[in-house]
Coordinates of N, CA and C in Angstrom, one line a residue:
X1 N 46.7 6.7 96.2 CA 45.3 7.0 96.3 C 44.8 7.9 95.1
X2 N 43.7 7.5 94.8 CA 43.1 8.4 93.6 C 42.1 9.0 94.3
X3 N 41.7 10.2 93.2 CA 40.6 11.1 94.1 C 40.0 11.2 92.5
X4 N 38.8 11.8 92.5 CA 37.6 11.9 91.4 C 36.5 12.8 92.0
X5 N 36.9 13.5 91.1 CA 35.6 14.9 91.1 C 34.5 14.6 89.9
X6 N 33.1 14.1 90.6 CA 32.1 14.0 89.5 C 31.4 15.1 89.7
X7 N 31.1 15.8 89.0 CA 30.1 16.8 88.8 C 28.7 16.7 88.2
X8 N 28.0 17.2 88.5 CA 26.9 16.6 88.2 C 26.0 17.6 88.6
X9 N 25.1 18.5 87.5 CA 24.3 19.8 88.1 C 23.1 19.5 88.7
X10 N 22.6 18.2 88.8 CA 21.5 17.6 89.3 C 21.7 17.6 90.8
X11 N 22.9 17.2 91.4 CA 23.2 16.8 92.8 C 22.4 18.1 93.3
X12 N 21.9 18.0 94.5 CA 21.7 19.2 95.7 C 22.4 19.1 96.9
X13 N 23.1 18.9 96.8 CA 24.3 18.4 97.9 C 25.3 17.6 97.7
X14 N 26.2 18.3 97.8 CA 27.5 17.7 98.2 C 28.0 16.2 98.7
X15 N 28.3 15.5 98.3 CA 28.8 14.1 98.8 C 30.0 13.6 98.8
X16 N 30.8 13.0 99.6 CA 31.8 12.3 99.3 C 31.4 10.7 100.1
X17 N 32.1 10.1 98.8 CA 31.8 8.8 99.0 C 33.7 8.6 99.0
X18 N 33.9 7.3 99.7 CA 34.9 7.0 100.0 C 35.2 5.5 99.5
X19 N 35.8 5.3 98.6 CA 35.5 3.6 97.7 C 36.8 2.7 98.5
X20 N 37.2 1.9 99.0 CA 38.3 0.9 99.4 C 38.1 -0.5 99.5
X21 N 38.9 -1.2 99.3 CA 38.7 -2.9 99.7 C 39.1 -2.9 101.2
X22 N 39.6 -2.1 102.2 CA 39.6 -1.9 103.9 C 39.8 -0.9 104.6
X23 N 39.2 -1.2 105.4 CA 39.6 0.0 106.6 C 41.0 0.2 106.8
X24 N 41.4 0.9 106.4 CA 43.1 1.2 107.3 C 42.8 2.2 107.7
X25 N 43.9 2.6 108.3 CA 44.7 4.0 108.8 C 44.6 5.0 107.9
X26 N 44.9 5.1 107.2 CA 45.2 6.0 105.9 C 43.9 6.5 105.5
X27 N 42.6 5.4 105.4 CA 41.5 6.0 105.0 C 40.5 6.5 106.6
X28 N 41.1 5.8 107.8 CA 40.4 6.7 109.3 C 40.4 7.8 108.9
X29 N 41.6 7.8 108.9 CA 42.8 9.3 108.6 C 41.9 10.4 108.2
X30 N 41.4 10.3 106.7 CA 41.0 11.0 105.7 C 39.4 10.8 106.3
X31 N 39.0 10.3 106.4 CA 37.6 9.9 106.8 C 37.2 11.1 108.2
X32 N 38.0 11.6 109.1 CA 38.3 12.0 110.5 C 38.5 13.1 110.0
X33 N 39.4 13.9 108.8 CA 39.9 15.0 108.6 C 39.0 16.0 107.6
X34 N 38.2 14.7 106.6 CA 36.8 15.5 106.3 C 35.7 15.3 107.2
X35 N 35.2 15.2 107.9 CA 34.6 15.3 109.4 C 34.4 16.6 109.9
X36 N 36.4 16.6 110.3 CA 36.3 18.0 110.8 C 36.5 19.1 110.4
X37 N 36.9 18.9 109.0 CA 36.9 20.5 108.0 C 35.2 20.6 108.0
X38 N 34.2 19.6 107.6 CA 32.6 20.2 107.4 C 32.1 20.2 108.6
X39 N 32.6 20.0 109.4 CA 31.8 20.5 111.1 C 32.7 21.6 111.9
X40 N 34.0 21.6 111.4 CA 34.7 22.7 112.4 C 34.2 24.2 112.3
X41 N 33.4 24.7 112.0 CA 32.7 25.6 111.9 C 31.1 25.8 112.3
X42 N 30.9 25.0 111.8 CA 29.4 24.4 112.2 C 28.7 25.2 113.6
X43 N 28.0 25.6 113.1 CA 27.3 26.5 114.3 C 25.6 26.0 114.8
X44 N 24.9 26.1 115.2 CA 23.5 25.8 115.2 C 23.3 27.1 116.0
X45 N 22.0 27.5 115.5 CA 21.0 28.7 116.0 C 20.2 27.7 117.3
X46 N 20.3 28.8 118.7 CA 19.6 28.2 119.7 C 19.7 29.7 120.1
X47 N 18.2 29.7 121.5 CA 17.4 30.6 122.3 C 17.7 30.0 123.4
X48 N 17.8 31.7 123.8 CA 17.7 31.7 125.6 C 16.6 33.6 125.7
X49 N 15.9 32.9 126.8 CA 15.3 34.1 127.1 C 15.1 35.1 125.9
X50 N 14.5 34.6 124.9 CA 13.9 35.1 123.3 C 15.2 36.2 122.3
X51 N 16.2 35.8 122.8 CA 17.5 36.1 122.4 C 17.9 34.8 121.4
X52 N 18.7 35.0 120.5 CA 19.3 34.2 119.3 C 20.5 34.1 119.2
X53 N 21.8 32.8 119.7 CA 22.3 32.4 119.4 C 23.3 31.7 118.6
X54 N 24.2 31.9 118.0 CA 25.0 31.2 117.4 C 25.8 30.1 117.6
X55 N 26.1 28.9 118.2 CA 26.5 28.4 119.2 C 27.4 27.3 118.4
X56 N 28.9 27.8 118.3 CA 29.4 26.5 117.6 C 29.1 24.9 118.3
X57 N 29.2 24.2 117.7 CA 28.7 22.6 118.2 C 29.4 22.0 118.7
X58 N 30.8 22.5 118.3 CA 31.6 21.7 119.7 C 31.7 22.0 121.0
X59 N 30.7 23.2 121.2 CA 30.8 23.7 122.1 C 29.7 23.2 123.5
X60 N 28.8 22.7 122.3 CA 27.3 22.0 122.9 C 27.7 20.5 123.7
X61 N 27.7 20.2 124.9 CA 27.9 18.9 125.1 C 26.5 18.0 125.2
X62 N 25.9 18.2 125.8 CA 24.5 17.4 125.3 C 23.6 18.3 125.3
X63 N 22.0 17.5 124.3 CA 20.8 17.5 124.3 C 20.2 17.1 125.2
X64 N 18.6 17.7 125.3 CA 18.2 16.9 126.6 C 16.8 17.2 126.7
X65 N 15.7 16.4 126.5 CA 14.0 16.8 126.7 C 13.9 17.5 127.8
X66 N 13.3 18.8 128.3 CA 12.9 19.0 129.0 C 11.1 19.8 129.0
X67 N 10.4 18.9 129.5 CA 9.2 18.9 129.2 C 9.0 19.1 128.3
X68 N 8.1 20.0 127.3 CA 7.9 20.5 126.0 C 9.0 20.5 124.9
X69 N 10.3 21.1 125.3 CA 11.2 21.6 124.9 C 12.4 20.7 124.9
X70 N 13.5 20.6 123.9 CA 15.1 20.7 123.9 C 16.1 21.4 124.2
X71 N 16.3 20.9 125.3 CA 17.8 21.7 125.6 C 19.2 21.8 124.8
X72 N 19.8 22.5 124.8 CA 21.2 22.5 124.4 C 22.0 22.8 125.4
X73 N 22.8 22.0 126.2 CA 23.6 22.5 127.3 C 25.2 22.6 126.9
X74 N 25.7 23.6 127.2 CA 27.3 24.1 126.9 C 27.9 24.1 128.1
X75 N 29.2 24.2 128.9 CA 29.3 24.2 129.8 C 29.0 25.3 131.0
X76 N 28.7 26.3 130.4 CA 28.4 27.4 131.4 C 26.8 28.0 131.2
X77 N 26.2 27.5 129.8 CA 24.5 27.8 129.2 C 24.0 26.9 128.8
X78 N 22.8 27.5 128.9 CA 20.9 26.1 128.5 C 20.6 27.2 127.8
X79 N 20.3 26.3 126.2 CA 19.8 27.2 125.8 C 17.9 26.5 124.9
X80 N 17.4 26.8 124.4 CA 16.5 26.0 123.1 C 17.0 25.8 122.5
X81 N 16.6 24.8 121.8 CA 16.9 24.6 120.2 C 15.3 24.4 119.8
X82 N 15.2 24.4 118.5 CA 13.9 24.5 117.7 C 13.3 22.8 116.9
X83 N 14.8 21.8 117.5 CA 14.9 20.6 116.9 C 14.5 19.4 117.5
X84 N 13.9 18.7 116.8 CA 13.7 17.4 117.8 C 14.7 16.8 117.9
X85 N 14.7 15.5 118.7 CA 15.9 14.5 118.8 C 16.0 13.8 117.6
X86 N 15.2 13.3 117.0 CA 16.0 12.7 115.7 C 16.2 13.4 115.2
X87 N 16.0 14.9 114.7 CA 16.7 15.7 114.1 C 17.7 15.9 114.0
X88 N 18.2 16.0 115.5 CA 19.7 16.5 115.7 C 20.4 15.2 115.1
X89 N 19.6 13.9 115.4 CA 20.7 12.6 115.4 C 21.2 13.0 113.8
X90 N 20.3 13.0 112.9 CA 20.6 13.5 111.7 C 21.3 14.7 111.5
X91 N 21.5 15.6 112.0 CA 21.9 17.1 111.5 C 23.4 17.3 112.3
X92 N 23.3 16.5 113.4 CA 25.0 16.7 114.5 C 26.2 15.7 113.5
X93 N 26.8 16.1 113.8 CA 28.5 15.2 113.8 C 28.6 13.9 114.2
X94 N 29.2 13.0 113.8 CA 29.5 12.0 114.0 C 29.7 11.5 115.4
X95 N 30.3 12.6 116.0 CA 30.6 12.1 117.4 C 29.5 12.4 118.2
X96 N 27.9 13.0 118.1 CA 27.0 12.9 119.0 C 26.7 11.7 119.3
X97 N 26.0 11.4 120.2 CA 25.5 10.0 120.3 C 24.1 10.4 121.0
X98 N 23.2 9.4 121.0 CA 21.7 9.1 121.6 C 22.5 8.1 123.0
X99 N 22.4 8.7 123.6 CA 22.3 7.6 125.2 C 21.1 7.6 125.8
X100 N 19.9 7.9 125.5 CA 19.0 7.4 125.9 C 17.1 7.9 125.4
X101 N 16.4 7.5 125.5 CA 15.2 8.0 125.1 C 15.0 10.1 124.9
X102 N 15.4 10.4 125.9 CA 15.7 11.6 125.7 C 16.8 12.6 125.7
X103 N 18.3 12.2 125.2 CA 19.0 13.0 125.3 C 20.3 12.4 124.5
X104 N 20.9 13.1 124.0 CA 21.8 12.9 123.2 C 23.4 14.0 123.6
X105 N 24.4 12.4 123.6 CA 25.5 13.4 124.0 C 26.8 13.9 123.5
X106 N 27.7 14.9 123.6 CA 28.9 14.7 122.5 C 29.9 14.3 123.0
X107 N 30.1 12.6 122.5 CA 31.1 12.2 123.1 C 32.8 12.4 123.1
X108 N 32.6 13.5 122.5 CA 34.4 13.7 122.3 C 34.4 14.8 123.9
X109 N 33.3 15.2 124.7 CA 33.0 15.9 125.6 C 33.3 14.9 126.9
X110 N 33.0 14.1 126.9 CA 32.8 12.9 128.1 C 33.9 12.9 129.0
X111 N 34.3 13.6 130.3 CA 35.5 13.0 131.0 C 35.1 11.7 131.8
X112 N 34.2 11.3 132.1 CA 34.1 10.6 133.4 C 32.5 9.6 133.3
X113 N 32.6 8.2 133.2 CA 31.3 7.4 133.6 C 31.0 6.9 134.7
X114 N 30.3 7.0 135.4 CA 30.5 6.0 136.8 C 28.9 5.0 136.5
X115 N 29.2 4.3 136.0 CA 29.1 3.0 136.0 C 28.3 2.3 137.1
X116 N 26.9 1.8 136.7 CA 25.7 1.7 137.5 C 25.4 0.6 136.8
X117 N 25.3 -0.9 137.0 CA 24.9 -2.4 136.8 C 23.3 -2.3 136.6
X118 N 22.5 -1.7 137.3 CA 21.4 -1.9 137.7 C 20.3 -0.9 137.4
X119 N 21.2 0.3 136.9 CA 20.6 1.8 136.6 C 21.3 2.4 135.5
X120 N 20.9 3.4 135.5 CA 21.5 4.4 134.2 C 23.1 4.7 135.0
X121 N 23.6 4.8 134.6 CA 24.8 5.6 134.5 C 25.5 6.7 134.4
X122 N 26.0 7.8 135.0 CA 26.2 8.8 135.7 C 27.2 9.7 133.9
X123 N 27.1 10.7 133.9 CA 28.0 11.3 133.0 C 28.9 12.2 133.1
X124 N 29.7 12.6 133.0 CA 30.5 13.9 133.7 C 31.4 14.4 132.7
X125 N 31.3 15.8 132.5 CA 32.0 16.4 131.9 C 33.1 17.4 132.4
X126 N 34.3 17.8 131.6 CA 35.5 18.3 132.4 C 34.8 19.9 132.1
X127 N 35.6 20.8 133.8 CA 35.6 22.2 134.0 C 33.7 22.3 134.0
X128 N 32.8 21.5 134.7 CA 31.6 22.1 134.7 C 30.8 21.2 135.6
X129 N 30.0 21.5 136.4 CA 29.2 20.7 137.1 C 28.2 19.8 136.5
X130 N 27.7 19.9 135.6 CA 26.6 19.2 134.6 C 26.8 17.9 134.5
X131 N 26.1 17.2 134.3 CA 26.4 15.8 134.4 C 24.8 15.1 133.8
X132 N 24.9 13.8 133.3 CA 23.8 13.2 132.2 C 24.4 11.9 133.0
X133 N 22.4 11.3 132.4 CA 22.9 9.8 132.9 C 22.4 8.9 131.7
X134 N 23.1 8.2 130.8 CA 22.7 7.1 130.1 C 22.1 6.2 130.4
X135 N 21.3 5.3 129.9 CA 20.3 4.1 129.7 C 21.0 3.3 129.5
X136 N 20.5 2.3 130.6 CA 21.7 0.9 130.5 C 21.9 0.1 128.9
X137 N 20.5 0.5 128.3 CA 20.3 0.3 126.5 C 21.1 0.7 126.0
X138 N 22.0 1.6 126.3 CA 22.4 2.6 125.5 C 24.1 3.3 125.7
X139 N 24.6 1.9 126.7 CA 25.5 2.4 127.5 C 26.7 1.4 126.5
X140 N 26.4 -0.1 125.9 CA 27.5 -0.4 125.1 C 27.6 0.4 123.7
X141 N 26.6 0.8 123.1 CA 26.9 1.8 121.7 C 28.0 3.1 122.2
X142 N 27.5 3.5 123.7 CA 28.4 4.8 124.1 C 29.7 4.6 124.1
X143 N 29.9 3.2 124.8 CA 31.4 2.8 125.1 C 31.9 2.3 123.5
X144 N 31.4 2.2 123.3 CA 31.6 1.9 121.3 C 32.4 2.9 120.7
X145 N 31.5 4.2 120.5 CA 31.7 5.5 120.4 C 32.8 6.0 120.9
X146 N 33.0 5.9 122.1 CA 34.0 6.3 123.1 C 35.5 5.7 122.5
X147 N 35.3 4.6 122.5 CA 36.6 4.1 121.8 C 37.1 4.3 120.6
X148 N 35.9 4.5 119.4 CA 35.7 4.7 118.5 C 36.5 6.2 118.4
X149 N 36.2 7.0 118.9 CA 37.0 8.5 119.1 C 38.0 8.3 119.8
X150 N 38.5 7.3 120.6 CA 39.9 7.5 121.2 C 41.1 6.5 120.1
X151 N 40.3 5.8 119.5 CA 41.1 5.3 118.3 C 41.5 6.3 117.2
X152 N 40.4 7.3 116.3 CA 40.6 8.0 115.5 C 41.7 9.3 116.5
X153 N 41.8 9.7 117.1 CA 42.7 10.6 117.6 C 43.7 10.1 118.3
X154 N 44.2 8.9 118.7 CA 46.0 8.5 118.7 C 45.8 8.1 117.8
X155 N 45.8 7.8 116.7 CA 45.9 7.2 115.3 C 46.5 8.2 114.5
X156 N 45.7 9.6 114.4 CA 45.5 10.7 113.9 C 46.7 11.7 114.7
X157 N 46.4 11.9 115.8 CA 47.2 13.3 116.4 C 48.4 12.7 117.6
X158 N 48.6 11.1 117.7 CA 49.1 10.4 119.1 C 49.0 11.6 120.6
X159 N 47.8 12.3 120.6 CA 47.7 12.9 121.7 C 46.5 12.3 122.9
X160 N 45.6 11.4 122.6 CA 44.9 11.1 123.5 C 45.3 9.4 123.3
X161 N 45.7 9.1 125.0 CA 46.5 7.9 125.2 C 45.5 7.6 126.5
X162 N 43.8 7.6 126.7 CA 43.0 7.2 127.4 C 43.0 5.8 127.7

């Protein structure tokens, strides 16, 4: 593998571009591990009760309209965010997803779907009562996703055997 450092005083941001003739392993691999070095810290500012948060993002499992407002739900807090939804779709990690007109979820969060033919579909997350329901629109990009993260992590760490 070759690596190349272009520098360039013009850029305003940082990029890594990743050049290959295919997908392997080797480049998930590296693709998965710069991911998580620029998001494993990653914090977003959110409000509760005119108080200021620092809220790491893996900690956030989903977004969610509520009336006027964006929620940020964690497992045990609601808090604001200041961001719309396509904002976040732009500004979150890889692993968020849009499941439906209003809410967006983190699917490395997801324990449990129950599965509705006819309706949205139920969401469940582990150690918390909370729960989201996806849009039937929106439920094969999830299971996409879903797989999509259970591929990169046995590939990567052979610990999730879902």
């Amino acid at each position: 593998m070759k690596i190349t450092i272009d520098i360039d005083k013009k850029c305003s941001e940082n990029e890594i571009i990743i050049k290959c003739n295919e997908i392997t392993d080797e480049v998930l691999r590296l693709q998965n591990a710069i991911n998580s070095y620029s998001t494993k810290n990653m914090k977003m500012e959110l409000v509760s009760e005119g108080k200021e948060y620092y809220v790491p993002v893996d900690e956030i499992i989903f977004f969610q309209t509520e009336g006027e407002f964006i929620k940020a739900h964690t497992r045990n807090d609601m808090f604001n965010t200041k961001h719309k939804l396509y904002e976040l779709e732009q500004l979150l990690p890889h692993y968020f997803i849009r499941i439906s007109k209003s809410a967006i979820v983190n699917s490395k969060e997801i324990y449990a779907i129950t599965r509705n033919l006819t309706a949205s579909s139920k969401i469940e997350f582990k150690d918390t009562y909370k729960h989201i329901f996806v849009s039937r629109g929106y439920y094969k990009p999830l299971k996409s996703k879903i797989e999509e993260m259970r591929n990169i992590r046995w590939k990567n760490q052979g610990e999730y055997f879902g």
